[in-house]
Amino acid sequence: MAGSRLAAELHARGGDHKVTVLGAEPHRAYNRIMLSTLLTGKIAEPDVELAEVAGQGVDVRTGVAVTAIDRAAREVHTDDGDQHGYDHLVLATGSRALVPPLPGLDPLPERVVPFRTLDDCRRILAAAEGARSALVLGGGLLGLEAARGLAARGLDVTVVHPTGHLMERQLDPTAGAMLVGTLAELGVRTVLAVSATGVTAAADEVRLDLSDGRSLAADLLVISCGVRPDTALAAAAGLTVERGVVVDDRMRTSDRRISAIGDCAQHDGALTGLVAPAWAQARVVAQVLAGDEPLARYRPRPVVTRLKAAGIDLAAMGDATGGPGAGEPAEELTFADPARGTYARLRIRDERLTGAILLGDNPAIGTVVQLFDRGAPVPADRRSLLLGRAFGTVPAAPAASPALMPDAATVCQCNDVSKGALVACWRAGARTVDALSGATRAGTGCGGCRDALAGIVDWLGEAEPVATR
């Protein structure tokens, strides 16, 4: 995804440079973020494809793996025996699914599939065709999306997670416990605080052995135990590598003729793993290489994590669970309604929202995300953010109409597209959701803003004729 975006950014800036894209996967670029939606059956494979640049100046080669980088000769070698020279090389090698070193997983049995690539998704769907049950090893974001997708296809699904609550990187124990209840209502069971010790695969089932002595059997086992940056090429070439390929603010590695972006890059000691930072990094590299902004620098923005699973509305952001700075004095506000599966936790410092967890139906979610993203002051009455309605005279509830949203409000977090930019494109002739998406890229990341795009299109369709009379 990062490499495709960089090629598009460079192409859009014109110039006479030649861009060659080498990808080991046999497919053209696709949106990994939407694979969990593909798993549910709500979209088809063409819907996960990313629009790519093609034609003069851009050479895309799929199914070609780079085997080595010769920094002295400024060449990359590929598995088809070819060599490609470069003036500047950009590593966008991403991450690989982490397969735990359990007995029975080397090599991977047919009924055991990691969940990372389009081919993985195809294998899971093929195995699910005649299956009645599935196990998912890993209760993080991607594992839960896979579990919900398989449950939506009618499978009996159990998630096994080694820690005491789900999504421990984003949620606190209370939110994790409530998420367990929400998943149970959707047909997904959970087994927590127990580790897997081994896997045994037979012709008709796969068994997962647990550290408490139990064994769980199913027709299919999906592994979602996290990812690891793919840094092998960089390390072999002698670039500085820690957890990822170390880069500076301009995304340059220890070799100034080589950059790294996306999942494989480590900036300021941190890895990303999300689409919005990867695309922001691609933009910076394009600005530097094209020369239109040679001093451009990458500045990470606050990250909002959304769980994309039917029947679950969950957003987590900032230091709500005790991240960096969480030990400093701050306001802590919580609201829980277990019967309705609703939970909210806010962390406020110096009148700014520094972290939040919102689970369940909360109409304030749009307002909370905007306050966090923009660093705007929170309302005096905090209850409006917890419960989604204003109290007294404070109109802090989210706008019922896009007309009440400020133009600076970010509608698409992945691509940093504001309401004002969408309105401008609509007035320029992009009158449908697809047209707006094509013009601004809004909705092409995680897809979570598509409903908001539709709302803006409907509002403009009604409001503009009146406004232009």
Coordinates of C-alpha atoms in Angstrom, one line a residue:
M1 CA 0.0 0.0 0.0
A2 CA 2.8 2.4 0.9
G3 CA 4.7 1.7 -2.3
S4 CA 1.7 2.2 -4.5
R5 CA 0.8 5.5 -2.8
L6 CA 4.4 6.7 -3.3
A7 CA 4.3 5.9 -7.0
A8 CA 1.0 7.8 -7.3
E9 CA 2.4 10.8 -5.4
L10 CA 5.4 11.0 -7.6
H11 CA 3.3 10.6 -10.8
A12 CA 1.0 13.4 -9.7
R13 CA 3.9 15.7 -9.4
G14 CA 5.0 15.3 -13.0
G15 CA 8.6 15.5 -14.0
D16 CA 10.7 13.2 -16.2
H17 CA 11.6 10.7 -13.4
K18 CA 11.0 7.0 -14.0
V19 CA 9.4 5.0 -11.2
T20 CA 9.8 1.3 -11.1
V21 CA 7.7 -0.7 -8.6
L22 CA 8.8 -4.2 -7.7
G23 CA 6.4 -6.4 -5.7
A24 CA 6.9 -10.0 -4.6
E25 CA 3.1 -10.7 -4.4
P26 CA 1.5 -11.7 -7.7
H27 CA -1.3 -9.1 -7.3
R28 CA -1.3 -5.4 -8.0
A29 CA -1.7 -3.2 -5.0
Y30 CA -4.6 -3.9 -2.7
N31 CA -6.0 -2.5 0.5
R32 CA -4.9 -4.8 3.4
I33 CA -7.1 -2.9 5.8
M34 CA -10.2 -4.1 3.9
L35 CA -9.3 -7.8 4.0
S36 CA -11.4 -8.3 7.1
T37 CA -14.4 -6.8 5.3
L38 CA -13.7 -9.2 2.4
L39 CA -13.8 -12.0 4.9
T40 CA -17.3 -11.2 5.9
G41 CA -18.5 -11.4 2.4
K42 CA -19.7 -7.7 2.3
I43 CA -17.3 -6.9 -0.5
A44 CA -15.6 -8.8 -3.3
E45 CA -11.9 -8.9 -4.3
P46 CA -12.2 -6.0 -6.9
D47 CA -13.3 -3.8 -4.0
V48 CA -10.0 -4.1 -2.2
E49 CA -7.9 -3.2 -5.2
L50 CA -6.2 0.2 -5.0
A51 CA -6.3 2.5 -8.0
E52 CA -2.7 2.6 -9.4
V53 CA -0.9 4.9 -11.7
A54 CA 0.2 3.4 -14.9
G55 CA 1.6 4.5 -18.3
Q56 CA 4.5 6.7 -19.1
G57 CA 7.1 7.0 -16.3
V58 CA 5.7 4.2 -14.1
D59 CA 6.7 0.5 -14.5
V60 CA 4.9 -1.9 -12.1
R61 CA 6.2 -5.4 -11.9
T62 CA 4.3 -7.9 -9.8
G63 CA 5.5 -11.4 -8.7
V64 CA 9.1 -10.2 -8.7
A65 CA 11.0 -10.5 -5.4
V66 CA 14.0 -8.4 -4.7
T67 CA 16.8 -10.7 -3.4
A68 CA 19.6 -8.2 -2.7
I69 CA 20.6 -4.6 -2.6
D70 CA 24.0 -3.5 -4.0
R71 CA 24.5 -0.1 -2.5
A72 CA 27.9 0.4 -4.1
A73 CA 26.5 -0.2 -7.6
R74 CA 23.1 1.3 -6.7
E75 CA 21.3 -1.8 -8.0
V76 CA 18.7 -4.2 -6.7
H77 CA 18.8 -7.8 -7.8
T78 CA 15.6 -9.8 -8.3
D79 CA 14.7 -13.5 -8.3
D80 CA 14.2 -13.5 -12.1
G81 CA 17.9 -12.8 -12.5
D82 CA 17.5 -9.2 -13.4
Q83 CA 19.2 -6.1 -12.0
H84 CA 17.6 -2.6 -11.7
G85 CA 19.7 0.5 -11.2
Y86 CA 18.4 3.3 -9.1
D87 CA 19.2 7.0 -8.2
H88 CA 17.0 6.6 -5.1
L89 CA 15.6 3.4 -3.6
V90 CA 12.5 3.3 -1.4
L91 CA 11.9 0.3 0.8
A92 CA 8.2 -0.4 1.3
T93 CA 8.5 -4.0 2.3
G94 CA 5.8 -3.9 5.0
S95 CA 5.4 -6.6 7.7
R96 CA 5.1 -10.3 7.8
A97 CA 2.6 -12.2 10.0
L98 CA 4.2 -13.5 13.2
V99 CA 3.7 -17.2 13.5
P100 CA 4.5 -18.4 17.1
P101 CA 7.2 -21.1 17.5
L102 CA 4.7 -23.7 18.6
P103 CA 5.1 -27.5 18.0
G104 CA 3.1 -28.4 14.9
L105 CA 3.4 -25.1 13.1
D106 CA 6.6 -25.7 11.1
P107 CA 5.6 -26.2 8.3
L108 CA 2.1 -24.7 8.5
P109 CA -0.6 -27.4 8.2
E110 CA -3.2 -27.0 5.5
R111 CA -5.9 -26.1 8.1
V112 CA -3.8 -23.4 9.7
V113 CA -3.7 -20.0 8.1
P114 CA -2.1 -16.7 9.2
F115 CA -4.2 -13.6 8.4
R116 CA -2.2 -11.0 6.6
T117 CA -2.3 -11.1 2.8
L118 CA -4.9 -11.5 0.1
D119 CA -3.7 -15.0 -0.5
D120 CA -4.2 -15.7 3.2
C121 CA -7.7 -14.4 3.0
R122 CA -8.4 -16.6 0.0
R123 CA -7.2 -19.7 1.9
I124 CA -9.3 -18.8 4.9
L125 CA -12.4 -18.4 2.7
A126 CA -11.7 -21.7 0.9
A127 CA -11.3 -23.5 4.2
A128 CA -14.5 -21.8 5.6
E129 CA -16.6 -23.1 2.8
G130 CA -17.1 -26.5 4.3
A131 CA -16.3 -25.7 7.9
R132 CA -18.5 -25.5 10.9
S133 CA -16.1 -24.2 13.5
A134 CA -12.9 -22.0 13.7
L135 CA -10.3 -21.0 16.2
V136 CA -8.6 -17.7 16.1
L137 CA -5.3 -17.4 18.0
G138 CA -4.9 -13.8 19.0
G139 CA -7.4 -11.3 20.4
G140 CA -5.9 -8.1 18.9
L141 CA -7.6 -5.9 16.4
L142 CA -7.1 -8.1 13.3
G143 CA -7.9 -11.3 15.1
L144 CA -11.2 -10.0 16.3
E145 CA -12.1 -8.7 12.8
A146 CA -11.3 -12.2 11.5
A147 CA -13.3 -13.8 14.2
R148 CA -16.3 -11.6 13.5
G149 CA -16.1 -12.2 9.8
L150 CA -16.1 -16.0 10.2
A151 CA -18.9 -15.8 12.7
A152 CA -20.9 -13.8 10.2
R153 CA -20.5 -16.7 7.7
G154 CA -22.1 -19.0 10.2
L155 CA -19.0 -20.7 11.8
D156 CA -18.8 -21.4 15.5
V157 CA -15.8 -19.2 16.5
T158 CA -13.6 -19.2 19.6
V159 CA -10.8 -16.6 20.1
V160 CA -7.8 -17.6 22.3
H161 CA -5.8 -14.8 23.8
P162 CA -2.8 -15.1 26.1
T163 CA -3.5 -11.9 28.2
G164 CA -6.3 -11.1 30.6
H165 CA -8.3 -8.9 28.3
L166 CA -8.8 -8.3 24.6
M167 CA -7.0 -5.6 22.6
E168 CA -4.8 -4.8 25.6
R169 CA -2.8 -2.3 23.5
Q170 CA -5.9 -0.2 23.0
L171 CA -8.3 -1.1 25.7
D172 CA -8.4 -1.1 29.5
P173 CA -9.7 -4.3 31.4
T174 CA -13.2 -2.9 31.8
A175 CA -13.6 -2.2 28.0
G176 CA -12.0 -5.5 27.2
A177 CA -14.5 -7.3 29.5
M178 CA -17.4 -5.5 27.9
L179 CA -16.1 -6.4 24.4
V180 CA -16.2 -10.0 25.4
G181 CA -19.9 -9.7 26.1
T182 CA -20.5 -7.9 22.8
L183 CA -18.7 -10.6 20.9
A184 CA -20.6 -13.4 22.7
E185 CA -23.9 -11.9 21.5
L186 CA -22.4 -12.0 18.0
G187 CA -21.5 -15.7 18.2
V188 CA -17.8 -15.4 19.2
R189 CA -16.6 -17.0 22.3
T190 CA -13.3 -16.0 24.0
V191 CA -10.7 -17.9 26.1
L192 CA -8.5 -15.4 28.0
A193 CA -5.2 -15.5 30.0
V194 CA -4.1 -18.8 28.6
S195 CA -1.3 -19.6 26.1
A196 CA -1.2 -22.0 23.2
T197 CA 1.4 -24.8 23.7
G198 CA 1.0 -26.8 20.5
V199 CA -1.0 -27.5 17.4
T200 CA -2.0 -30.9 16.0
A201 CA -3.5 -31.1 12.5
A202 CA -5.4 -34.0 11.1
A203 CA -7.2 -34.5 7.8
D204 CA -10.5 -33.4 9.2
E205 CA -9.7 -31.0 12.1
V206 CA -7.0 -29.0 13.9
R207 CA -6.4 -29.1 17.6
L208 CA -5.0 -26.3 19.7
D209 CA -3.4 -27.3 23.0
L210 CA -3.5 -24.8 25.9
S211 CA -1.3 -24.1 28.9
D212 CA -4.1 -25.0 31.3
G213 CA -4.3 -28.5 30.0
R214 CA -7.3 -28.0 27.7
S215 CA -7.5 -28.7 24.0
L216 CA -9.8 -27.0 21.6
A217 CA -10.6 -28.6 18.2
A218 CA -12.1 -26.9 15.1
D219 CA -12.1 -27.2 11.3
L220 CA -9.8 -24.2 10.9
L221 CA -7.2 -22.3 12.9
V222 CA -6.5 -18.6 12.0
I223 CA -3.3 -17.2 13.4
S224 CA -3.3 -13.5 14.2
C225 CA -0.5 -13.0 16.7
G226 CA 0.8 -9.7 15.4
V227 CA 3.3 -8.7 12.6
R228 CA 7.0 -8.2 12.4
P229 CA 8.6 -5.5 10.1
D230 CA 10.2 -7.1 7.0
T231 CA 13.8 -5.8 7.4
A232 CA 15.8 -8.7 5.9
L233 CA 16.8 -6.8 2.8
A234 CA 17.8 -3.7 4.7
A235 CA 19.8 -5.7 7.2
A236 CA 21.6 -7.7 4.6
A237 CA 22.5 -4.4 2.8
G238 CA 24.1 -3.0 6.0
L239 CA 21.5 -0.4 6.7
T240 CA 20.8 0.5 10.4
V241 CA 18.0 -1.7 11.6
E242 CA 16.5 -2.0 15.1
R243 CA 12.9 -3.2 15.3
G244 CA 12.4 -1.6 11.9
V245 CA 14.6 0.2 9.3
V246 CA 15.7 3.3 11.1
V247 CA 14.8 6.5 9.3
D248 CA 15.0 10.3 9.9
D249 CA 12.3 13.0 9.5
R250 CA 12.6 12.8 5.7
M251 CA 12.3 9.0 5.9
R252 CA 15.9 8.5 4.8
T253 CA 17.8 5.5 6.1
S254 CA 21.5 5.4 7.1
D255 CA 22.2 5.5 3.4
R256 CA 20.9 8.9 2.1
R257 CA 20.1 7.3 -1.3
I258 CA 17.7 4.8 0.3
S259 CA 14.4 5.6 2.1
A260 CA 11.9 3.4 4.0
I261 CA 8.2 4.0 4.5
G262 CA 5.3 2.1 6.0
D263 CA 5.3 -0.9 8.3
C264 CA 9.0 -1.6 7.8
A265 CA 10.2 1.9 8.8
Q266 CA 11.1 2.9 12.4
H267 CA 10.8 6.7 12.9
D268 CA 11.8 8.3 16.2
G269 CA 11.9 4.8 17.8
A270 CA 8.3 4.0 16.8
L271 CA 6.8 1.6 14.2
T272 CA 3.4 2.5 12.6
G273 CA 1.5 -0.4 11.3
L274 CA -1.4 1.8 10.2
V275 CA -2.4 3.2 6.8
A276 CA -2.5 6.9 7.6
P277 CA 1.1 7.2 8.8
A278 CA 2.3 5.1 5.8
W279 CA 0.6 7.4 3.3
A280 CA 1.8 10.5 5.1
Q281 CA 5.3 9.1 4.9
A282 CA 4.9 8.4 1.2
R283 CA 3.8 12.1 0.7
V284 CA 7.0 13.3 2.4
V285 CA 9.3 11.2 0.3
A286 CA 7.5 12.3 -2.9
Q287 CA 7.9 15.9 -1.9
V288 CA 11.6 15.5 -1.2
L289 CA 12.4 13.4 -4.3
A290 CA 10.3 15.6 -6.7
G291 CA 12.0 18.6 -5.3
D292 CA 8.8 20.7 -4.8
E293 CA 9.4 20.6 -1.0
P294 CA 13.0 19.3 -0.4
L295 CA 12.8 20.1 3.3
A296 CA 9.5 18.3 4.0
R297 CA 9.5 16.4 7.3
Y298 CA 7.3 13.6 8.6
R299 CA 5.4 14.5 11.7
P300 CA 3.3 11.7 13.3
R301 CA -0.3 12.6 14.0
P302 CA -2.5 11.2 16.8
V303 CA -3.7 7.8 15.8
V304 CA -7.3 6.7 16.1
T305 CA -7.9 2.9 16.1
R306 CA -11.3 1.7 14.9
L307 CA -12.5 -1.9 15.0
K308 CA -14.1 -2.7 11.7
A309 CA -16.5 -5.5 12.6
A310 CA -20.2 -5.6 12.0
G311 CA -22.2 -5.1 15.2
I312 CA -19.3 -3.6 17.1
D313 CA -18.6 0.1 17.3
L314 CA -15.3 0.7 19.0
A315 CA -12.8 3.6 18.8
A316 CA -9.6 4.0 20.9
M317 CA -7.1 6.8 20.8
G318 CA -4.2 8.3 22.7
D319 CA -3.1 7.4 26.2
A320 CA -6.4 6.2 27.7
T321 CA -4.9 2.9 28.9
G322 CA -1.8 4.4 30.4
G323 CA 0.6 5.2 27.6
P324 CA 3.3 7.8 27.5
G325 CA 2.5 10.7 29.7
A326 CA -0.3 8.8 31.4
G327 CA 1.3 9.3 34.8
E328 CA 0.9 13.1 34.6
P329 CA -2.0 14.7 36.4
A330 CA -5.2 14.5 34.3
E331 CA -8.9 14.2 34.5
E332 CA -10.3 10.7 34.2
L333 CA -13.9 10.2 33.3
T334 CA -15.7 6.9 32.7
F335 CA -19.2 5.7 32.0
A336 CA -20.2 2.0 31.8
D337 CA -23.6 0.4 30.9
P338 CA -22.9 -3.3 30.7
A339 CA -26.5 -4.1 29.9
R340 CA -26.2 -2.1 26.7
G341 CA -22.6 -2.9 26.0
T342 CA -21.7 0.7 26.2
Y343 CA -18.4 2.0 27.8
A344 CA -16.6 5.4 27.6
R345 CA -13.4 6.5 29.1
L346 CA -11.8 9.9 28.6
R347 CA -8.5 11.3 29.7
I348 CA -8.2 15.1 29.7
R349 CA -5.1 17.2 30.4
D350 CA -5.0 21.0 30.2
E351 CA -8.5 21.1 28.7
R352 CA -7.4 18.9 25.8
L353 CA -8.4 15.3 25.2
T354 CA -5.3 13.1 25.4
G355 CA -7.0 9.7 25.2
A356 CA -10.3 8.0 24.9
I357 CA -12.0 4.6 24.6
L358 CA -15.6 4.5 23.2
L359 CA -17.4 1.1 22.9
G360 CA -21.0 0.7 21.9
D361 CA -23.5 3.1 20.6
N362 CA -22.3 6.5 21.5
P363 CA -23.4 9.5 19.3
A364 CA -20.5 11.6 20.7
I365 CA -17.9 9.5 18.9
G366 CA -17.6 11.9 16.0
T367 CA -17.1 14.8 18.3
V368 CA -14.5 13.0 20.5
V369 CA -12.5 11.9 17.4
Q370 CA -12.5 15.5 16.1
L371 CA -11.4 17.0 19.5
F372 CA -8.6 14.5 19.8
D373 CA -7.4 14.9 16.2
R374 CA -7.4 18.7 16.3
G375 CA -6.3 19.2 19.9
A376 CA -9.3 21.5 20.5
P377 CA -10.5 22.4 23.9
V378 CA -13.1 20.1 25.4
P379 CA -16.5 21.4 26.5
A380 CA -17.0 22.6 30.1
D381 CA -19.6 19.9 30.6
R382 CA -17.8 16.7 30.1
R383 CA -20.9 14.6 30.3
S384 CA -21.8 15.4 26.7
L385 CA -18.7 13.5 25.6
L386 CA -19.4 10.5 27.7
L387 CA -23.1 10.2 27.0
G388 CA -23.5 11.9 23.6
R389 CA -25.9 14.7 24.6
A390 CA -25.6 18.2 25.9
F391 CA -26.5 19.2 29.5
G392 CA -27.5 22.7 30.6
T393 CA -26.5 25.2 27.9
V394 CA -23.5 23.5 26.5
P395 CA -24.2 22.3 22.9
A396 CA -21.4 19.8 22.8
A397 CA -23.3 16.9 21.2
P398 CA -22.1 16.1 17.6
A399 CA -23.8 17.9 14.8
A400 CA -26.9 16.2 13.4
S401 CA -26.1 17.7 10.0
P402 CA -22.8 18.2 8.1
A403 CA -23.8 21.8 7.8
L404 CA -22.9 22.3 11.5
M405 CA -19.4 20.7 11.0
P406 CA -16.5 23.2 10.7
D407 CA -14.8 23.1 7.3
A408 CA -11.6 22.1 9.1
A409 CA -13.1 19.0 10.6
T410 CA -11.3 15.9 9.4
V411 CA -13.7 13.4 7.7
C412 CA -11.2 10.9 6.5
Q413 CA -8.5 10.2 9.1
C414 CA -6.5 7.9 6.8
N415 CA -6.0 10.5 4.1
D416 CA -6.4 13.6 6.2
V417 CA -9.3 14.9 4.1
S418 CA -11.4 17.7 5.6
K419 CA -15.0 18.6 5.2
G420 CA -13.9 21.8 3.4
A421 CA -11.9 19.8 0.8
L422 CA -14.9 17.5 0.2
V423 CA -17.2 20.5 -0.3
A424 CA -14.8 22.1 -2.7
C425 CA -14.6 18.9 -4.8
W426 CA -18.4 18.6 -4.8
R427 CA -18.8 22.1 -6.1
A428 CA -16.1 21.3 -8.7
G429 CA -18.3 18.5 -10.1
A430 CA -17.6 15.4 -7.9
R431 CA -21.3 14.8 -7.0
T432 CA -21.3 11.2 -5.8
V433 CA -19.5 9.3 -3.0
D434 CA -17.3 7.5 -5.5
A435 CA -16.5 10.7 -7.3
L436 CA -15.5 12.4 -4.1
S437 CA -13.5 9.4 -3.1
G438 CA -11.7 9.4 -6.4
A439 CA -10.9 13.1 -6.2
T440 CA -9.7 13.3 -2.6
R441 CA -8.9 9.6 -1.7
A442 CA -11.4 9.9 1.2
G443 CA -12.8 6.5 2.1
T444 CA -9.9 4.5 0.4
G445 CA -8.1 3.7 3.7
C446 CA -10.0 1.8 6.4
G447 CA -13.4 2.7 4.8
G448 CA -14.8 3.9 8.1
C449 CA -15.8 7.3 6.7
R450 CA -17.9 6.1 3.8
D451 CA -21.1 6.8 5.7
A452 CA -19.9 10.3 6.5
L453 CA -19.1 10.9 2.8
A454 CA -22.7 9.7 1.9
G455 CA -24.1 12.1 4.5
I456 CA -22.1 15.1 3.0
V457 CA -23.2 14.2 -0.5
D458 CA -26.9 14.1 0.5
W459 CA -26.6 17.3 2.5
L460 CA -24.9 19.2 -0.4
G461 CA -27.4 17.8 -2.9
E462 CA -30.2 19.4 -0.9
A463 CA -28.4 22.6 0.3
E464 CA -26.5 23.8 -2.7
P465 CA -29.5 24.4 -5.1
V466 CA -31.0 26.6 -2.4
A467 CA -27.7 28.4 -1.7
T468 CA -27.1 29.2 -5.4
R469 CA -30.4 30.6 -6.4

